[in-house]
Coordinates of C-alpha atoms and ligand atoms in Angstrom, one line a residue:
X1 CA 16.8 -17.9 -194.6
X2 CA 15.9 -21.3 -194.0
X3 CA 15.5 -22.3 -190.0
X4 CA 14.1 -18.5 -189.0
X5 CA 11.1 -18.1 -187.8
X6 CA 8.7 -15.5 -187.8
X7 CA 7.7 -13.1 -184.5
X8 CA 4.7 -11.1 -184.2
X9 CA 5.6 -8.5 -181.9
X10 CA 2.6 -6.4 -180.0
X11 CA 0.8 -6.0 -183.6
X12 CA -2.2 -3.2 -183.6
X13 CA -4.4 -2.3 -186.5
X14 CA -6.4 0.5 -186.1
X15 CA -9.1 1.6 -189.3
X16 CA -11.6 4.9 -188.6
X17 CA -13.9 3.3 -186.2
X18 CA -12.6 0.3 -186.0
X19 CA -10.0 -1.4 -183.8
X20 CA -9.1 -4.6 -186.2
X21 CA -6.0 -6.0 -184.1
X22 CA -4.5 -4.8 -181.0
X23 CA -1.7 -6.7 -179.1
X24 CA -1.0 -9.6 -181.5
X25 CA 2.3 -11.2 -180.3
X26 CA 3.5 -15.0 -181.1
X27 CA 6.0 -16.6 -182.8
X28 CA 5.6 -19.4 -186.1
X29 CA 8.0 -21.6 -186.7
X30 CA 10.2 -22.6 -189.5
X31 CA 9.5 -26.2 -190.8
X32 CA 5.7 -26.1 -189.4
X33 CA 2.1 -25.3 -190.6
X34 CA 0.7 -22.9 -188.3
X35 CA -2.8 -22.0 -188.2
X36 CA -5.2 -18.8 -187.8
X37 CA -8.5 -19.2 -186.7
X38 CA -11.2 -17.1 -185.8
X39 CA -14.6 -16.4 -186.1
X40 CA -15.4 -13.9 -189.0
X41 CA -13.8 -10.3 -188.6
X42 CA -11.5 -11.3 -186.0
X43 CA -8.8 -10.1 -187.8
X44 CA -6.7 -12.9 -189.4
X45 CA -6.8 -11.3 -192.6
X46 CA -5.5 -8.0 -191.4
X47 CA -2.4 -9.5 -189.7
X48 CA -1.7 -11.1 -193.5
X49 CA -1.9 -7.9 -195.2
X50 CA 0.6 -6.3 -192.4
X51 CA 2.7 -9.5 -193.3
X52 CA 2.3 -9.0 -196.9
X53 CA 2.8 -5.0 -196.6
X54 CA -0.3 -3.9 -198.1
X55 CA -1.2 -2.5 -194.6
X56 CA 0.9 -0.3 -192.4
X57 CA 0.6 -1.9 -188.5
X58 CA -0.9 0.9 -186.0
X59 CA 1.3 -1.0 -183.3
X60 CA 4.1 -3.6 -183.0
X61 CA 6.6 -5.1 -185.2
X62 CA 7.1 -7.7 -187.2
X63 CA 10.8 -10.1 -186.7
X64 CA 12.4 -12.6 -189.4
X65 CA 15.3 -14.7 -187.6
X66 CA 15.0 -12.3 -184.6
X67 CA 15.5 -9.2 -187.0
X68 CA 13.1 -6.8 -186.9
X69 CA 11.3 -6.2 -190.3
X70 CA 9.2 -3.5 -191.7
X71 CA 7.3 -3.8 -195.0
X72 CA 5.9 -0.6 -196.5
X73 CA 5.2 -2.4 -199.2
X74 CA 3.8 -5.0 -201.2
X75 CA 7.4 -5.5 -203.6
X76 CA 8.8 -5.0 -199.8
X77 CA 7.5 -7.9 -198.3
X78 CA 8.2 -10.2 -201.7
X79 CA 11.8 -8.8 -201.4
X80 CA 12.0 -9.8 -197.5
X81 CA 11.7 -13.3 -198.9
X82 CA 7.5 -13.4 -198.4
X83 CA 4.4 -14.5 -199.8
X84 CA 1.0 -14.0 -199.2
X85 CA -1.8 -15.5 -200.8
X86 CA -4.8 -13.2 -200.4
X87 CA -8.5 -14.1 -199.7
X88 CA -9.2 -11.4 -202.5
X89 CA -7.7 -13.0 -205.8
X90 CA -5.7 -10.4 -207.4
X91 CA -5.5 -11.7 -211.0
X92 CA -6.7 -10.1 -214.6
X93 CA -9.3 -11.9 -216.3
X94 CA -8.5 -10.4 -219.6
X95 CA -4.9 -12.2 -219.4
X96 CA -3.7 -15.1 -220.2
X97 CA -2.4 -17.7 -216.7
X98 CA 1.1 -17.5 -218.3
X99 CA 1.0 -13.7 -218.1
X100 CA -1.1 -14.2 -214.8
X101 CA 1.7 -16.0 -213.7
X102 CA 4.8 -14.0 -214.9
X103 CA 3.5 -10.6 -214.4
X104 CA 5.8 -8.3 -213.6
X105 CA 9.1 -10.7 -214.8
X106 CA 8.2 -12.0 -218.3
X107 CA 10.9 -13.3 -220.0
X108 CA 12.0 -11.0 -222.6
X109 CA 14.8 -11.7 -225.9
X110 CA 15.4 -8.8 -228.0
X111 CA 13.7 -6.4 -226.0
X112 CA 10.6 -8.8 -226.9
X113 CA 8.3 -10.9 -224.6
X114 CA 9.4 -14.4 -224.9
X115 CA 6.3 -15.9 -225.5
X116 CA 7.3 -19.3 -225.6
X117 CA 9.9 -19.1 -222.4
X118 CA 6.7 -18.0 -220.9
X119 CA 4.8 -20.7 -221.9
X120 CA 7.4 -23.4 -220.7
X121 CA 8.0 -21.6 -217.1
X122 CA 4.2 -21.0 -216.5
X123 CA 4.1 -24.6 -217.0
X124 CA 6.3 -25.4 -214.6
X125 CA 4.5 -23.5 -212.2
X126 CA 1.8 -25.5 -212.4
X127 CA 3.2 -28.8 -212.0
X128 CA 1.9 -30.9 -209.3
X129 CA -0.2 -28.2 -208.6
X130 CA -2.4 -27.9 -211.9
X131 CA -1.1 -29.5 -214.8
X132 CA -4.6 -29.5 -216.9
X133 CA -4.2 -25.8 -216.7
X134 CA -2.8 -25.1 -220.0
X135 CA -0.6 -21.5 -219.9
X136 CA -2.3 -19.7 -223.0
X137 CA -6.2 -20.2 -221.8
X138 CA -7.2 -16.6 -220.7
X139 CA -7.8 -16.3 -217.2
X140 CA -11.1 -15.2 -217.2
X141 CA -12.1 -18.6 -218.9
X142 CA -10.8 -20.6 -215.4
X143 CA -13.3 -21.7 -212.8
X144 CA -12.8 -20.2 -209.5
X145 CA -11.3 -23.1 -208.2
X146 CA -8.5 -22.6 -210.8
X147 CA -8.2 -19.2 -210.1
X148 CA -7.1 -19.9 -206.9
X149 CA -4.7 -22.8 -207.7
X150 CA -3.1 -19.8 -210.2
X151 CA -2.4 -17.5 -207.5
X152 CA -0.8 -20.0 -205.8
X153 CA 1.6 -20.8 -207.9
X154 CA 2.1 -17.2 -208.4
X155 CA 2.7 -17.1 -204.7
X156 CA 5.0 -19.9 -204.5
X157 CA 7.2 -19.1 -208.2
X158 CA 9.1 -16.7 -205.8
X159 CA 10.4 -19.0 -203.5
X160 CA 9.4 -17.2 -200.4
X161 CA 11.0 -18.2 -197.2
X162 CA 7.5 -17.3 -195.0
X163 CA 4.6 -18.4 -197.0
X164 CA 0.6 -17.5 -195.7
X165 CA -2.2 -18.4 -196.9
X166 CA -6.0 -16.8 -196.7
X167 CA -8.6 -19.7 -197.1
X168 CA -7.0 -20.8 -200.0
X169 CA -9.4 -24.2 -200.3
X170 CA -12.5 -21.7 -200.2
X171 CA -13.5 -22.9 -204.0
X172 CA -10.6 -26.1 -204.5
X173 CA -12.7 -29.3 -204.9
X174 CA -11.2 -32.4 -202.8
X175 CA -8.8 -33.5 -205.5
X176 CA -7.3 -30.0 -205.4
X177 CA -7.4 -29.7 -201.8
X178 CA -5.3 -33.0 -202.1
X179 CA -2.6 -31.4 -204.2
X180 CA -2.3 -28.2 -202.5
X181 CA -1.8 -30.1 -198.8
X182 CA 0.8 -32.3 -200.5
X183 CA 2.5 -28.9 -201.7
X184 CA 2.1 -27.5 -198.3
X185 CA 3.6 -30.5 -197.1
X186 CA 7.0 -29.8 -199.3
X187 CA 7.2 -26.5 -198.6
X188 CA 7.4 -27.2 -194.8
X189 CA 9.6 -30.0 -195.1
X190 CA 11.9 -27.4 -197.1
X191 CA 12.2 -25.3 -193.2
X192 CA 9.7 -22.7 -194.5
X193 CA 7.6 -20.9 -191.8
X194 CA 3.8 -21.9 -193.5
X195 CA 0.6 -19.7 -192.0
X196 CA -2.5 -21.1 -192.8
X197 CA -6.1 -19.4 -192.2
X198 CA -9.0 -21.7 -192.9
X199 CA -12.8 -22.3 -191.4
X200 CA -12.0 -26.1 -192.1
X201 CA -11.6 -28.1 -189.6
X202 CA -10.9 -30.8 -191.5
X203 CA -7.9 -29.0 -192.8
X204 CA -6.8 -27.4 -189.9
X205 CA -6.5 -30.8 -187.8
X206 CA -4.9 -32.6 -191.5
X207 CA -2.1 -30.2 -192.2
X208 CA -1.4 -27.7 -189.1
X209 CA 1.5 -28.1 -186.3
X210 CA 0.1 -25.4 -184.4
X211 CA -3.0 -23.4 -184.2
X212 CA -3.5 -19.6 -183.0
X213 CA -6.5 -18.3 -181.8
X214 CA -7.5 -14.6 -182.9
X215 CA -11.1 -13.3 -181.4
X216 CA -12.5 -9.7 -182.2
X217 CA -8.9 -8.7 -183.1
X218 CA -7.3 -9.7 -180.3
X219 CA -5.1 -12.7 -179.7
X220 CA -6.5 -15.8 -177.3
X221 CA -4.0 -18.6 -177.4
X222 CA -1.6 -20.2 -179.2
X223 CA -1.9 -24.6 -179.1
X224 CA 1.4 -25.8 -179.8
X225 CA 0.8 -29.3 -180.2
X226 CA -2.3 -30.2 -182.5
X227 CA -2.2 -33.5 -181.1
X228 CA -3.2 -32.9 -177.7
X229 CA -5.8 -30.3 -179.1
X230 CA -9.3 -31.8 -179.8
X231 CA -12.1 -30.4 -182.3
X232 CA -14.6 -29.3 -179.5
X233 CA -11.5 -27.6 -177.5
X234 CA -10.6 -26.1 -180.3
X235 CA -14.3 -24.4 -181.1
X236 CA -14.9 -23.1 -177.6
X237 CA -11.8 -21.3 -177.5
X238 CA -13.2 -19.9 -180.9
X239 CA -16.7 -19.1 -180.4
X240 CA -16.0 -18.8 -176.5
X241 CA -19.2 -21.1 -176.4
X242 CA -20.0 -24.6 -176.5
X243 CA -21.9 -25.5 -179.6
X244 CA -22.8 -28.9 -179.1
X245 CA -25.0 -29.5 -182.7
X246 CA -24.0 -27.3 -185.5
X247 CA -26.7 -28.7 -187.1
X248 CA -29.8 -28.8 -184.9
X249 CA -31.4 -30.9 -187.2
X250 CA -35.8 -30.8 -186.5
X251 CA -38.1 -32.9 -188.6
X252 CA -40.5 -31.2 -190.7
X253 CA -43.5 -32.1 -191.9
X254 CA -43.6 -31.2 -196.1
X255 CA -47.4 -29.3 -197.6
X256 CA -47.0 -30.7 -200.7
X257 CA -45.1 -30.0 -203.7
X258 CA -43.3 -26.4 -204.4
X259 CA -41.1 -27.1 -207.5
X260 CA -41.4 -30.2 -209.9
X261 CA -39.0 -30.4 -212.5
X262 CA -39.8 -32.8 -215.2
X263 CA -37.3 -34.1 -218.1
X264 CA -35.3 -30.6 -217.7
X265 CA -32.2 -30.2 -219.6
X266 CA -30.1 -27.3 -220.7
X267 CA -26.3 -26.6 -220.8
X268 CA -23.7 -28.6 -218.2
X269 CA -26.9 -31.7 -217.8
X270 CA -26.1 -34.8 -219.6
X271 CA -29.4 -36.6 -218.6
X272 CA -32.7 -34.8 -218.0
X273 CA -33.4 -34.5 -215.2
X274 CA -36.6 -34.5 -212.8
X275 CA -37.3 -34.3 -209.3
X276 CA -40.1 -32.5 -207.0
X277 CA -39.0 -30.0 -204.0
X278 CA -41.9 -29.9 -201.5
X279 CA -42.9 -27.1 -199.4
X280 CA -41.2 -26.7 -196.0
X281 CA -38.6 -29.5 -197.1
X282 CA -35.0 -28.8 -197.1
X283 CA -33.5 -30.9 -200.4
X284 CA -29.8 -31.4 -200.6
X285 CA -28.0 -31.4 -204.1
X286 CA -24.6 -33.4 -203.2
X287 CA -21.8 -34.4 -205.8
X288 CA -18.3 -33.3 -206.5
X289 CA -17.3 -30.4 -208.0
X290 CA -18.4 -29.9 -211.9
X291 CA -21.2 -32.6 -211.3
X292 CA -23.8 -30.0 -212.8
X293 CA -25.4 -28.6 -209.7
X294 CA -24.6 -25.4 -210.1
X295 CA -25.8 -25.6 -213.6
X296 CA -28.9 -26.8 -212.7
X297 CA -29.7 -24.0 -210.4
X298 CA -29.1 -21.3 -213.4
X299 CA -31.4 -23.1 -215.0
X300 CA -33.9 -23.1 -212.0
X301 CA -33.4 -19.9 -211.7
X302 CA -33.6 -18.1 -215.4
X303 CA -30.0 -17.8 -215.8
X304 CA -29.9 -20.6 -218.7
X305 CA -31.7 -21.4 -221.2
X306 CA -33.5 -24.7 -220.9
X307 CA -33.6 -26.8 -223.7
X308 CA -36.2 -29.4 -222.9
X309 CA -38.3 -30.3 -219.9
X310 CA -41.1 -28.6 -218.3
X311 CA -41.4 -26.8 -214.9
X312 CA -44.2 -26.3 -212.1
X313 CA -44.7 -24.0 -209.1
X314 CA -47.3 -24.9 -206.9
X315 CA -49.2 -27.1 -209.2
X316 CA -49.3 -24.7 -211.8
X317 CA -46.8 -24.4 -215.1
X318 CA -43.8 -22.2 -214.9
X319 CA -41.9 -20.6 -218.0
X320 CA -38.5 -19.0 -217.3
X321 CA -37.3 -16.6 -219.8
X322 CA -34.7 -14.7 -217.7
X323 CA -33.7 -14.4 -213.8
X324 CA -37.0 -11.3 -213.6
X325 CA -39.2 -14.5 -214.1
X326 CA -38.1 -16.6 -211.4
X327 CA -37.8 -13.6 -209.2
X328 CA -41.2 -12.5 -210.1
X329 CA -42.4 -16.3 -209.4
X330 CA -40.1 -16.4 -206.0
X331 CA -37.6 -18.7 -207.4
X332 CA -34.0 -17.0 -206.0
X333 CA -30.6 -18.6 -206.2
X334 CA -28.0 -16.8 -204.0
X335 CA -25.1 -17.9 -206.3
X336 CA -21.6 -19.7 -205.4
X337 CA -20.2 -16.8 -205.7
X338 CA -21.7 -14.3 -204.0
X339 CA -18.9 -11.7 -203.9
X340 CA -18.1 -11.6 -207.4
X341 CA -22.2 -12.0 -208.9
X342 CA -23.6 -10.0 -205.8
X343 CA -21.3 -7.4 -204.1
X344 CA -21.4 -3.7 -204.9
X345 CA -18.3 -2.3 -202.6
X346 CA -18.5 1.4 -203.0
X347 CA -21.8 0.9 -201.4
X348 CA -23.2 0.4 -197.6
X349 CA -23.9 -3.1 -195.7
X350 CA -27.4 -1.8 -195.8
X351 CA -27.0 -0.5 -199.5
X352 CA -25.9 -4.1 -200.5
X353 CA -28.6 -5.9 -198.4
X354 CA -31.7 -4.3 -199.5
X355 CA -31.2 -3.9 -203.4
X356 CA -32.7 -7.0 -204.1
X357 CA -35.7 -6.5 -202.4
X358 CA -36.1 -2.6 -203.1
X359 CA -38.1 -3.8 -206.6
X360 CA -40.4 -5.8 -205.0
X361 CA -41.6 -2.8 -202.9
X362 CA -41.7 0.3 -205.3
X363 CA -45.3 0.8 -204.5
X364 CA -44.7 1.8 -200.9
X365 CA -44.2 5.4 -200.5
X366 CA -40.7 7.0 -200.1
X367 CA -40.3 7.5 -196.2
X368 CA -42.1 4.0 -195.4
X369 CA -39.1 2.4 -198.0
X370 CA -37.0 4.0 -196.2
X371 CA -38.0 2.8 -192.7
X372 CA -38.8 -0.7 -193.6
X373 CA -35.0 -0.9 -195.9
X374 CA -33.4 0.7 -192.5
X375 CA -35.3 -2.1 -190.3
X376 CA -34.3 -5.1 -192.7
X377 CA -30.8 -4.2 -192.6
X378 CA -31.0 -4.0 -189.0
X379 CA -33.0 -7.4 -189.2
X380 CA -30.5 -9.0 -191.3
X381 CA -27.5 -7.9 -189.3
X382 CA -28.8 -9.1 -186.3
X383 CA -29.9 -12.2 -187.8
X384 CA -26.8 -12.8 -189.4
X385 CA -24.4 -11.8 -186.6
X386 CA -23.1 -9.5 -189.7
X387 CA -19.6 -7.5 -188.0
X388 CA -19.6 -4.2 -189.3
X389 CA -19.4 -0.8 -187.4
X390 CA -22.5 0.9 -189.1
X391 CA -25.3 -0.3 -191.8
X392 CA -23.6 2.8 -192.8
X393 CA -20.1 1.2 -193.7
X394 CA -19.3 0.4 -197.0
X395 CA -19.1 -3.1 -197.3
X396 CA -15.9 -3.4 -199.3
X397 CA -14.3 -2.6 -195.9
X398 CA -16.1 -5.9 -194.1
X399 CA -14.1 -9.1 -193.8
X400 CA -14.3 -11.8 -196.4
X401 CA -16.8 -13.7 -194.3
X402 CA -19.0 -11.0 -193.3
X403 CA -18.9 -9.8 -197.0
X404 CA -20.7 -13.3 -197.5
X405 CA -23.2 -13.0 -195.0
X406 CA -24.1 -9.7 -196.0
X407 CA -25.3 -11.1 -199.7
X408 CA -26.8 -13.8 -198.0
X409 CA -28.8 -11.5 -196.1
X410 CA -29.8 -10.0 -199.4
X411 CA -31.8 -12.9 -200.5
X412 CA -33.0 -13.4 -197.2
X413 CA -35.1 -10.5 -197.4
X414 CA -37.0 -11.2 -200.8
X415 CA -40.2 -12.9 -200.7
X416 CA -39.4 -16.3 -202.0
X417 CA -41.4 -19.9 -202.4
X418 CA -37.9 -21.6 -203.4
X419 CA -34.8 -20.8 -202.3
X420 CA -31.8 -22.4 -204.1
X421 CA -28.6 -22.1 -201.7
X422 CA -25.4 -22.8 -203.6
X423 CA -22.4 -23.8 -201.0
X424 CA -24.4 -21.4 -198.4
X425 CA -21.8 -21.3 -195.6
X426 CA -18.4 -21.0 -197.6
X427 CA -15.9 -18.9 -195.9
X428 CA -18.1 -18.6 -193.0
X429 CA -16.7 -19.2 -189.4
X430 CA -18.5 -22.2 -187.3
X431 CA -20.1 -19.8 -185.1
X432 CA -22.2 -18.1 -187.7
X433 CA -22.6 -21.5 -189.7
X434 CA -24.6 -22.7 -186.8
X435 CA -26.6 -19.5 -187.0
X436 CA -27.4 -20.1 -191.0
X437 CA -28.4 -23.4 -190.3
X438 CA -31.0 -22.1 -188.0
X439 CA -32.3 -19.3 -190.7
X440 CA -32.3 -22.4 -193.2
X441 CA -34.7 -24.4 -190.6
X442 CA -36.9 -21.6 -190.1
X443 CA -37.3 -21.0 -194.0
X444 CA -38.5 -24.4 -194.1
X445 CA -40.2 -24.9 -191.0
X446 CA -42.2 -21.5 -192.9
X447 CA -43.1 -23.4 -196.0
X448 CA -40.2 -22.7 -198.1
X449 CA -39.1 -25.4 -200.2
X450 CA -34.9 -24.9 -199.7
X451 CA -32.9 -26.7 -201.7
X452 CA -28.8 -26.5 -201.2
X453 CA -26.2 -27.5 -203.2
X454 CA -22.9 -28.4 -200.8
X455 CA -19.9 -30.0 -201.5
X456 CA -19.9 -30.3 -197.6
X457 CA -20.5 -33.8 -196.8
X458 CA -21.2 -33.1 -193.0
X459 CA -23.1 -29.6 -194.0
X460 CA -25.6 -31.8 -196.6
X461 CA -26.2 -34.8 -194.1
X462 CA -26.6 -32.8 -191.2
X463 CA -29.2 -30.3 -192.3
X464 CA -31.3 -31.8 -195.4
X465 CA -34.5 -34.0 -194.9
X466 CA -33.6 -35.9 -198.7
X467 CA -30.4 -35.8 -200.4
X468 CA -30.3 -36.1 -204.5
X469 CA -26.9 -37.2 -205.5
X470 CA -25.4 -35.9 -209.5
X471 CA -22.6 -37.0 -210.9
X472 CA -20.9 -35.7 -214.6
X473 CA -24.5 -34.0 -215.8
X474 CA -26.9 -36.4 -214.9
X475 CA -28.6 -37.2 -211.4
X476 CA -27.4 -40.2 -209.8
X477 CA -29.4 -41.3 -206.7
X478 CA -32.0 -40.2 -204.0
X479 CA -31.5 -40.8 -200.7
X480 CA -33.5 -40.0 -197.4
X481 CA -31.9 -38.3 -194.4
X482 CA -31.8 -42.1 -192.6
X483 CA -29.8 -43.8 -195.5
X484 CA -27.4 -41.0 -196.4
X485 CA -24.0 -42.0 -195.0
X486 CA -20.6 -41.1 -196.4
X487 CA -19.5 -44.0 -198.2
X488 CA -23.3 -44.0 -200.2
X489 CA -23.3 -40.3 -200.8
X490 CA -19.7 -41.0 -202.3
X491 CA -20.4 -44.0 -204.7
X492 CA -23.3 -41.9 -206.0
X493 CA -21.0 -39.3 -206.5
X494 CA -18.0 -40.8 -208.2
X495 CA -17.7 -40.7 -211.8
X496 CA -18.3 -43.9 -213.4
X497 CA -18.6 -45.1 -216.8
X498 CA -22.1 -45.3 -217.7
X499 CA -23.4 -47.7 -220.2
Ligands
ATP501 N1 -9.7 -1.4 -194.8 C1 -10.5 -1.5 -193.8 N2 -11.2 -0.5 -193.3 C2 -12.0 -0.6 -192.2 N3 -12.2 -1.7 -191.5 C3 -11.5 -2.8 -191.9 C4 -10.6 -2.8 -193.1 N4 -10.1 -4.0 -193.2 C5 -10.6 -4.8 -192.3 N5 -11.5 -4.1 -191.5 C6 -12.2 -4.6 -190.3 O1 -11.3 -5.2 -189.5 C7 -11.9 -6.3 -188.8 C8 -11.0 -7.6 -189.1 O2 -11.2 -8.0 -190.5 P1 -10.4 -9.2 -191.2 O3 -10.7 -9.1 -192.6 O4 -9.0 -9.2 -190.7 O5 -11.2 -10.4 -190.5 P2 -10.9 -12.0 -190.8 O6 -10.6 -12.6 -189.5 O7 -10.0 -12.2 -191.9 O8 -12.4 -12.5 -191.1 P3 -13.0 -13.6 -192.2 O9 -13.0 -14.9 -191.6 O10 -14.4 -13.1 -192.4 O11 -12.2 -13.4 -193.5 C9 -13.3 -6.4 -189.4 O12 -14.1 -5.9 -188.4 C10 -13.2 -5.6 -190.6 O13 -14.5 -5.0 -190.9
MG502 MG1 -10.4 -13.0 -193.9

């Protein structure tokens, strides 16, 4: 199969009420990386699952080495030599990675799993990919980062010929992100036909040949050569605007303090740690992946129990015994991962945006509720630029991105003094990342003390007034907005051997 490439021919996608693709027709090539972008909802994730067979096209075909294919299924597509890595992770916690890994082709002797065949492949399949990984840790004990390195290798154990995948960096920290692009990079020198669908930038100029442009489900253009292509070009064609600063960065000026923390420590904190937020500031919380940030913020938050150190809201002393109290006080952390902690799919985009704030309004009467939850959810989608056809849909049928926003939009419609942000603009298309960065700068410029954790270099630079560094437990350095450049933000962030 090697040397075919892939044609989309004329692909449609119609769901009730929704057109998600119509028209879709270009061609990947084998031996190249070749990107999807789009804002949220335009419909890259769609065309996957046609690829992958878990959706039927409305329209169109699909052609492997000018032979037209049709997947009715999932085991269809794996059989026509593909492999899809999906946005939505499709593994069992309760499992071990090696069964993770091997399900559906265990080794067997004597009519018996082969427990330690299984071992010794799964362990192969991480090589190079994620070789601290060992094969008999249950799944469900993994980080999300190492989820997603698992279903990779599931992905790539069957030595597809066509190989996509959905925002698979959404929760890989840099060093991970380094060993999947030099994967990548094998798999294409190998002649395989690579899509890749990312809201990087970053990525998409490091590892793509070529770069298709998807908006509201239809196709825009197709840049051959990434080379001649620049970042700004590559936006417009995107958003079908100019956005000239993502950022939009305005000075503040802080009312005194919000949150002091003082000696805290509690599980994941090496060091105690202390630090004040002020009202109307916007504090960064920078460091690499397992540095403790999002540890700190459970504990922040009632999530953890603290086991020294004192807190203060306004001037006054502040006890956390469980999530309620922060809530109560107006401490809320919309978490890392706001699908899996946050999303209830059954239910509506409205459903899912106003639960969080229906407790703090069970005085008001029934029919006012009701208007005021109808007119938030209204308020939020507009705010948000949330793609859905109703309030009324249920949200498990909104794209990965929107999904996000949605939550977002949750605790963006609690009264709050604090709001603790973790990675607020994962998955979420440059577009709308502009529009967050506004809602963050009105929080502030409000009196909110907002205080984001980002592994986003750029994201933490470009939008926080003062940026505290942690590294492996323990806080590391502060740094105003003037001093905070790259290389600082890194050294702070490093592990080092302390003394
Ligand atoms: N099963 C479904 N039923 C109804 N509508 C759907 C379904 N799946 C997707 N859609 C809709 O189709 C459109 C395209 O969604 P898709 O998930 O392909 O977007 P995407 O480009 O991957 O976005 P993101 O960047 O947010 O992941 C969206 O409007 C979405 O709500
Ligand atoms: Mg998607």
């Amino acid at each position: 199969m090697v040397g075919q490439s892939l044609r989309f021919n004329g692909i449609g996608k119609n769901f009730p009420g929704v057109r998600a693709l119509s028209d879709i027709s270009f061609e990947a090539r084998p031996g190249s990386v070749h990107a999807l972008m789009g804002e949220n909802g335009a419909g890259k994730s769609t065309l996957l699952k046609i690829l992958g067979g878990a959706y039927q096209p409305s329209a169109g075909s699909l052609e492997i080495g000018g032979r037209a294919v049709a997947f009715k299924s999932a085991a269809d597509s794996i059989g026509g030599g593909v492999a899809v890595i999906h946005q939505e992770l499709h593994l069992v916690p309760e499992m071990t990675v090696a069964e993770n890994l091997l399900l559906g082709h265990m080794p067997a002797r004597f009519g018996l799993v082969d427990r330690g065949a299984m071992v010794r492949r799964a362990r192969e399949l991480l090589r190079g990919l994620a070789d601290e990984i060992h094969p008999q840790q249950r799944l469900g004990s993994l980080s999300l980062g190492q989820r997603q390195l698992i279903e990779i290798a599931k992905a790539m154990s069957r030595n597809a010929h066509v190989i996509a995948f959905d925002e698979p960096t959404s929760s890989l920290s840099a060093r991970e992100i380094d060993r999947l692009m030099t994967i990548i990079a094998r798999l294409r020198d190998e002649g395989r036909v690579l899509l890749y669908v990312s809201h990087r930038m970053e990525e998409i100029f490091r590892i793509c040949d070529a770069v298709t442009v998807f908006k509201d489900g239809r196709y825009v253009r197709t840049f051959e050569a990434m080379s001649e292509l620049t970042h700004d070009q590559l936006v417009t064609c995107m958003v079908g605007r100019d956005i000239e600063d993502i950022y939009d960065y305005r000075p503040r000026a802080h009312q005194g303090e919000a949150l002091k923390v003082q000696g805290l420590l509690g599980p994941g904190l090496q060091e105690p740690i202390s630090f004040t937020a002020h009202k109307g500031e916007i504090l960064g919380f920078f460091g690499l992946v397992g540095a403790g940030r999002t540890e700190l913020f459970r504990l922040l938050a009632g999530l953890a129990p603290s086991k020294a150190g004192a807190l203060q809201l306004c001037g006054k002393p502040l006890t956390l015994k469980s999530p309620r109290d922060a809530i109560a006080a107006g401490i809320l952390l919309c978490p890392e991962d706001r699908k899996k902690e946050g999303i209830v799919p059954l239910a509506s985009v409205a459903e899912n945006i106003n639960i969080g704030a229906r407790d703090q309004h069970v005085s008001l009467g029934c029919l006012v509720q009701g208007k005021w939850e109808r007119e938030n959810a209204d308020k939020q989608i507009r705010a948000l630029n949330i793609k859905t056809p109703s309030p009324d849909q249920q949200i498990m049928y909104l794209s990965g991105g929107n999904q996000q926003k949605a939550i977002l939009g949750r605790w963006l419609s609690m009264p709050m003094k604090v709001l603790l942000l973790d990675e607020p603009t994962r998955g979420i298309d440059v577009g709308a990342k502009a529009e967050i960065y506004q809602i963050i700068h009105n929080l502030a410029a409000n009196g909110i003390a907002v205080i984001v954790v980002s592994s986003d270099l750029m994201e933490v630079m470009g939008i926080c007034d003062r940026i505290l560094v942690m590294s492996e437990g323990a806080l590391t350095g502060e740094l105003a907005r003037e001093q905070a450049d790259e290389s600082r933000l890194l050294q702070l962030a490093l592990p080092r051997s302390r003394g």
